[in-house]
Amino acid sequence: MSLAHVDPEIADLIKAEERRQADTVKLIPSENYVSKAVLEATGTVLTNKYSEGYAGKRYYEGQQVIDQIETLAIERAKSLFGVNHANVQPYSGSPANLAVYLAFASPGDTVMGMGLPFGGHLTHGWSVSATGKWFNPVRYGVRRDTGRIDMDEVRELALEHRPKLIFCGGTAIPRRIDFAAFASIAQEVGAVLAADIAHIAGLVAGGAHPSPVGHADVISTTTHKTLRGPRGAMLMATSDEHATALNKAVFPGLQGGPHNHTTAAIAVALKEAAAPEFAAYANQVVANAKALADELLARGFDLVSGGTDNHLILIDLTSKGVAGKPAAKALDRAGLETNYNTVPFDPRKPFDPSGIRIGTPSVTSRGMGEAEMRQIAAWMDEVVTAVAKDDAEEIVTRVHREVSALTAAFPAPGLS
Ligand SMILES: *Cc1c(COP(=O)(O)O)cnc(C)c1O
């Protein structure tokens, strides 16, 4: 029996969410639209199968097909990123990172990562995360004058604290990560370097951001952000030794059975990401972000680090006289979906911060280009300016109408 028959309530809600996604200009930089093919692989009978272990060494029988699927996903990941080893089983980015800790550190060990308010991820040792509670985290940030990572500070902190593990990468970093500089610091102090490319994996795969391969000991990534796959994650390594430690950490260290329907969808997304059109997509994501940033700057917005090298823009709204949360809420009512975000050295609280974070992976997946980015910047300017004057409703209504015309002209992949 169909979903609509068994559970019309959930079926209707899924339809409503599909409509919402179709009608919104999605600017959240960690999201994307997967293809119909990826969606199809996700909703399959593979969800019925238990496969604890790895191909050829499982703890359940009946793996004739699953072994082939997981092996295909692994081979595609290795070939796409140019690594010797890949593990496609982590349930998501956070458990993948936890596996990195389990593989290379013990509770109480010193670890280093970017502080959350500067653009790091919770799992890079932030206090409320298990990684901050069970390990001794040392945090680096960005320079106040440039908004960029201060590699001198990273080196000084590493020499002083001698971490076992260093994370680079993050969730709100609008600039290139200097993997070579991190690698030389990690080598100097004998730390394992983990490059967390969750946000930029699609750009790396498409050649629009330098690769950590050859610099980082281990690479962690989600599969659902710029990589445009299902919700999931992968861990990659070059050396046998690091790969063995990661595999043991994922299973049996941290997880039970892998989500085989997700593994199949990851394999599909990796195949798509190896196609020439995906490289064009990745480069257009960056070109769109630059166009959006340029137009926002021209309209007097204050961008952290003064712009972007990748898919992401962090806006400090202080100069516009409005906080991040009311701006994000008004933009959402106008059909422009963003998220409010802390900015470096934010004087406001994380739940009511000074900034918003936007990005171009989703709008680029819809086929939008630089002209549409300039239009989006103009709408953002109108709405934010109106919110600052406490007189937004009329403008929000008009912008929403105009946004609907744009989304209708650029249908999103995977939606009907
Ligand atoms: C998104 C993200 C994660 C976590 O991924 P989840 O799938 O949400 O657990 C980890 N690290 C970075 C840098 C991320 O951007």
XYZ file of C-alpha atoms and ligand atoms in Angstrom:
431
model
C 0.000 0.000 0.000
C 1.192 3.456 -0.835
C 2.348 6.008 1.734
C -0.620 8.249 0.923
C -2.889 5.323 1.796
C -1.135 4.112 4.951
C -0.283 7.494 6.419
C -1.904 10.420 4.629
C -0.796 12.774 7.401
C 2.920 12.155 6.800
C 2.405 11.917 3.020
C 0.791 15.362 3.009
C 3.554 16.817 5.147
C 6.199 15.451 2.772
C 4.312 17.019 -0.152
C 4.121 20.302 1.744
C 7.873 20.243 2.365
C 8.495 19.473 -1.308
C 6.366 22.492 -2.280
C 8.193 24.660 0.252
C 11.570 23.584 -1.149
C 10.392 24.263 -4.694
C 9.093 27.747 -3.855
C 12.024 28.992 -1.763
C 15.371 30.426 -2.757
C 17.492 28.246 -0.517
C 20.637 30.081 0.535
C 21.667 27.808 3.412
C 25.235 26.853 2.443
C 25.160 23.354 3.976
C 22.122 22.249 1.955
C 21.538 21.162 -1.616
C 19.073 19.339 -3.886
C 19.930 15.728 -4.691
C 19.071 14.292 -8.084
C 16.095 12.037 -8.755
C 18.586 9.161 -9.098
C 20.011 9.751 -5.605
C 16.500 10.046 -4.143
C 15.477 6.828 -5.835
C 18.439 4.883 -4.420
C 17.655 6.235 -0.943
C 14.109 4.885 -0.886
C 14.847 1.223 -1.587
C 14.720 -2.257 -0.011
C 18.404 -1.899 0.875
C 17.080 -0.434 4.138
C 15.974 -3.981 5.068
C 19.476 -5.448 5.262
C 21.929 -5.734 8.160
C 25.612 -5.684 7.116
C 27.801 -5.178 10.177
C 31.444 -5.422 9.176
C 33.070 -4.754 5.830
C 32.836 -6.370 2.379
C 34.062 -9.987 2.629
C 34.086 -9.847 6.473
C 30.476 -9.484 7.569
C 28.738 -10.778 10.650
C 25.493 -11.638 8.806
C 24.887 -13.809 5.732
C 23.183 -12.638 2.552
C 25.730 -9.962 1.592
C 26.096 -11.026 -2.057
C 24.608 -7.760 -3.290
C 25.435 -5.354 -0.459
C 29.160 -6.139 -0.689
C 29.090 -5.101 -4.337
C 27.253 -1.865 -3.583
C 29.583 -0.842 -0.757
C 32.656 -1.767 -2.801
C 31.420 0.348 -5.714
C 30.867 3.322 -3.399
C 34.383 2.909 -1.950
C 36.045 2.587 -5.366
C 34.226 5.681 -6.632
C 35.232 7.711 -3.575
C 38.874 6.631 -3.980
C 38.916 7.545 -7.635
C 37.044 10.866 -7.248
C 39.230 12.202 -4.426
C 42.464 10.391 -5.338
C 42.898 8.547 -2.046
C 43.910 4.955 -1.269
C 41.213 4.217 1.312
C 37.629 5.234 1.934
C 35.039 4.261 4.512
C 31.481 5.076 3.438
C 29.702 3.810 6.577
C 29.600 6.795 8.975
C 25.969 7.744 9.620
C 26.679 11.456 9.275
C 29.438 14.049 9.664
C 29.372 14.204 13.463
C 29.753 10.422 13.995
C 32.455 10.408 11.291
C 34.414 12.971 13.290
C 33.862 11.056 16.514
C 35.424 8.053 14.764
C 38.498 10.179 14.024
C 38.872 10.918 17.754
C 38.360 7.263 18.644
C 40.998 6.242 16.100
C 43.738 8.686 17.072
C 43.155 10.017 20.604
C 42.200 8.824 24.081
C 39.865 10.591 26.522
C 41.695 13.482 28.159
C 44.148 13.940 25.278
C 44.737 17.402 23.911
C 43.102 18.060 20.540
C 42.926 21.197 18.469
C 40.264 22.707 16.222
C 38.717 25.966 15.180
C 36.437 27.530 17.791
C 32.731 27.338 16.960
C 32.210 31.147 17.032
C 34.983 31.519 14.439
C 33.517 28.998 12.009
C 34.618 25.631 13.412
C 32.190 22.733 13.898
C 30.761 21.561 17.241
C 32.722 18.314 16.813
C 36.035 20.161 16.598
C 36.153 20.297 20.393
C 33.425 22.802 21.290
C 32.438 22.701 24.979
C 28.860 21.382 24.639
C 29.976 18.565 22.288
C 31.206 15.188 23.551
C 34.453 16.079 21.776
C 34.881 19.096 24.061
C 33.837 17.218 27.195
C 35.902 14.059 26.743
C 39.054 15.627 25.322
C 41.115 18.662 26.212
C 40.344 21.082 23.401
C 42.585 23.920 22.288
C 40.912 26.361 19.891
C 42.222 28.640 17.213
C 40.327 31.450 15.525
C 40.646 34.150 12.914
C 42.464 37.481 12.971
C 40.306 40.431 13.967
C 41.687 42.597 11.133
C 41.411 40.089 8.261
C 38.694 37.653 9.377
C 41.041 34.885 8.194
C 42.626 31.984 10.071
C 45.782 33.124 11.802
C 48.321 30.408 10.892
C 50.903 31.958 13.265
C 48.431 31.534 16.113
C 47.717 27.943 15.018
C 51.435 27.146 15.083
C 52.055 28.836 18.447
C 49.111 27.029 20.060
C 50.216 23.704 18.567
C 53.793 24.136 19.817
C 52.574 25.139 23.267
C 49.898 22.451 23.729
C 51.220 19.566 21.561
C 47.813 18.203 20.464
C 47.460 14.569 19.354
C 44.969 15.583 16.700
C 44.390 18.797 14.728
C 41.175 19.527 12.815
C 41.064 22.001 9.969
C 37.952 22.995 8.052
C 34.636 24.225 9.396
C 31.098 25.402 8.845
C 31.383 29.153 8.351
C 34.750 29.691 6.662
C 34.395 31.804 3.506
C 38.050 31.425 2.514
C 40.364 28.687 1.224
C 41.852 26.332 3.781
C 45.653 26.218 3.572
C 46.011 22.439 3.976
C 49.792 22.539 3.345
C 50.340 25.036 6.174
C 48.243 22.937 8.571
C 50.160 19.808 7.514
C 53.529 21.368 8.238
C 52.364 22.439 11.718
C 50.904 18.982 12.421
C 54.173 17.388 11.344
C 56.201 19.736 13.515
C 54.274 18.699 16.650
C 53.639 15.063 15.681
C 49.857 15.438 15.460
C 47.445 13.629 13.154
C 45.902 16.174 10.778
C 42.209 15.712 9.991
C 40.783 17.815 7.176
C 37.033 18.141 7.654
C 35.803 19.074 4.174
C 32.086 18.563 4.924
C 31.172 21.922 3.419
C 33.561 21.998 0.474
C 33.764 18.330 -0.624
C 31.869 19.062 -3.850
C 34.170 21.970 -4.623
C 37.223 19.770 -4.001
C 35.770 16.998 -6.181
C 34.984 19.495 -8.924
C 38.384 21.181 -8.786
C 37.028 24.479 -7.398
C 38.937 24.268 -4.085
C 42.444 22.830 -3.444
C 42.409 19.234 -2.219
C 43.673 18.158 1.210
C 44.997 14.930 -0.342
C 48.754 14.748 0.102
C 48.557 17.068 3.134
C 46.009 15.709 5.611
C 46.417 12.280 7.242
C 42.676 11.742 7.277
C 39.811 13.428 5.473
C 36.322 13.576 6.882
C 33.320 14.709 4.886
C 29.576 14.679 4.835
C 28.021 13.591 1.555
C 24.952 15.865 1.590
C 26.356 19.381 1.274
C 28.193 20.600 -1.851
C 28.809 16.941 -2.805
C 25.052 16.679 -3.473
C 24.499 13.166 -2.151
C 22.229 11.685 0.539
C 22.654 12.534 4.234
C 25.753 10.554 5.187
C 29.511 10.794 5.532
C 32.840 9.313 4.483
C 36.303 9.004 5.982
C 39.315 8.841 3.686
C 43.017 8.210 4.174
C 46.171 7.652 2.197
C 48.147 5.340 4.507
C 47.137 1.758 5.379
C 47.808 2.456 9.034
C 45.419 5.432 9.260
C 42.791 3.591 7.223
C 42.897 0.539 9.502
C 42.486 2.733 12.582
C 39.532 4.567 11.006
C 37.804 1.360 9.916
C 38.069 -0.122 13.412
C 36.789 3.110 14.938
C 33.684 3.222 12.705
C 32.945 -0.481 13.213
C 32.990 -1.962 15.812
C 34.165 1.154 17.665
C 31.194 3.397 17.195
C 28.494 1.981 14.939
C 26.553 -1.157 14.201
C 25.073 -1.895 10.788
C 25.686 0.558 7.956
C 22.714 2.220 6.241
C 22.899 0.357 2.943
C 20.279 2.482 1.147
C 22.422 5.505 1.971
C 25.570 3.713 0.798
C 23.905 3.050 -2.575
C 22.828 6.684 -2.860
C 26.372 7.814 -1.972
C 27.664 5.609 -4.797
C 25.228 7.282 -7.206
C 26.208 10.781 -6.034
C 29.911 9.935 -6.445
C 29.261 8.755 -9.994
C 27.458 12.029 -10.724
C 30.286 14.019 -9.114
C 32.852 12.382 -11.412
C 31.068 13.690 -14.529
C 32.382 16.820 -16.303
C 29.079 18.634 -15.630
C 29.801 18.411 -11.928
C 33.115 20.251 -12.295
C 31.217 22.942 -14.182
C 28.682 23.005 -11.349
C 31.372 23.357 -8.662
C 33.049 26.230 -10.489
C 29.698 27.956 -11.030
C 28.948 27.649 -7.289
C 32.099 29.697 -6.613
C 31.437 32.179 -9.453
C 27.908 32.686 -8.102
C 29.159 33.226 -4.555
C 31.613 35.844 -5.803
C 28.875 37.625 -7.784
C 26.563 37.562 -4.770
C 29.358 38.833 -2.489
C 30.308 41.634 -4.898
C 26.737 42.874 -5.149
C 26.252 42.720 -1.361
C 29.490 44.684 -0.857
C 28.352 47.269 -3.413
C 25.163 47.615 -1.364
C 27.063 48.333 1.837
C 26.952 44.895 3.478
C 29.875 44.002 5.720
C 31.218 40.540 4.790
C 33.503 38.641 7.155
C 36.972 38.540 5.510
C 35.688 40.965 2.867
C 34.304 38.359 0.477
C 34.544 34.683 -0.420
C 36.742 32.094 -2.159
C 34.182 29.313 -1.975
C 30.424 28.707 -1.769
C 29.807 30.600 1.466
C 29.343 34.181 2.634
C 29.175 35.322 6.244
C 27.467 38.695 6.661
C 27.918 40.900 9.734
C 24.684 42.907 9.829
C 25.834 45.327 12.547
C 26.454 48.077 9.986
C 22.890 47.629 8.684
C 21.486 48.247 12.141
C 19.778 44.876 12.510
C 20.613 41.546 14.207
C 20.881 38.206 12.427
C 17.724 36.568 13.766
C 15.109 39.208 12.829
C 16.803 39.581 9.434
C 16.791 35.815 8.782
C 13.131 35.560 9.865
C 12.028 38.395 7.548
C 14.086 36.983 4.671
C 12.437 33.582 5.214
C 8.994 35.202 5.027
C 10.118 36.729 1.730
C 11.064 33.278 0.405
C 14.817 33.690 0.941
C 16.004 30.951 3.288
C 19.186 31.751 5.264
C 20.441 31.000 8.749
C 21.452 33.409 11.456
C 25.013 32.854 12.586
C 27.623 34.247 14.939
C 30.384 36.326 13.374
C 33.970 36.300 14.719
C 34.241 38.311 17.969
C 30.441 38.551 18.046
C 29.300 40.682 21.001
C 25.817 39.088 20.794
C 24.640 35.646 21.984
C 24.745 32.530 19.698
C 20.935 32.278 19.701
C 20.625 35.961 18.738
C 23.853 36.715 16.881
C 25.010 39.552 14.620
C 25.214 37.718 11.335
C 23.625 35.553 8.724
C 25.302 32.835 6.703
C 24.418 32.250 3.069
C 25.726 30.167 0.198
C 25.189 29.208 -3.409
C 25.196 25.350 -3.692
C 21.383 25.048 -3.927
C 20.639 27.999 -6.205
C 23.423 26.809 -8.536
C 21.876 23.316 -8.610
C 18.713 25.033 -9.908
C 20.736 26.486 -12.781
C 20.865 30.081 -11.553
C 23.823 32.238 -12.567
C 25.436 35.574 -11.744
C 22.457 37.689 -12.901
C 20.148 35.887 -10.455
C 22.746 36.347 -7.684
C 22.673 40.126 -8.191
C 18.867 40.029 -8.016
C 18.996 38.011 -4.792
C 21.426 40.536 -3.276
C 19.051 43.357 -4.213
C 16.125 41.557 -2.524
C 18.217 40.894 0.584
C 19.151 44.557 0.718
C 15.523 45.668 0.430
C 14.295 43.289 3.123
C 17.152 43.906 5.581
C 16.879 47.681 5.165
C 13.127 47.486 5.765
C 13.626 45.328 8.900
C 16.079 47.894 10.247
C 13.363 50.546 9.816
C 10.843 48.191 11.428
C 8.661 48.464 8.342
C 9.169 45.207 6.482
C 5.763 43.626 5.799
C 4.851 45.377 2.569
C 8.320 44.805 1.117
C 8.402 41.194 2.321
C 5.101 40.527 0.516
C 6.290 42.120 -2.722
C 9.703 40.393 -2.652
C 8.016 37.049 -1.974
C 5.942 37.499 -5.137
C 9.071 38.238 -7.158
C 10.951 35.305 -5.564
C 8.100 32.970 -6.589
C 8.470 34.053 -10.219
C 12.204 33.265 -10.050
C 11.803 29.841 -8.431
C 9.161 28.930 -11.010
C 11.669 29.721 -13.769
C 14.412 27.568 -12.188
C 12.920 24.214 -11.105
C 14.948 22.357 -8.481
C 16.447 18.936 -9.314
C 14.705 15.969 -7.741
C 11.414 17.784 -7.084
C 8.283 17.061 -9.058
C 27.966 19.661 8.625
C 29.295 19.470 9.264
C 29.560 18.391 10.125
C 28.478 17.500 10.686
O 27.675 16.881 9.853
P 26.267 16.247 10.357
O 25.949 15.353 9.224
O 25.348 17.398 10.532
O 26.518 15.516 11.628
C 30.843 18.212 10.581
N 31.830 19.051 10.228
C 31.602 20.116 9.436
C 32.742 21.013 9.093
C 30.334 20.363 8.937
O 30.133 21.426 8.170
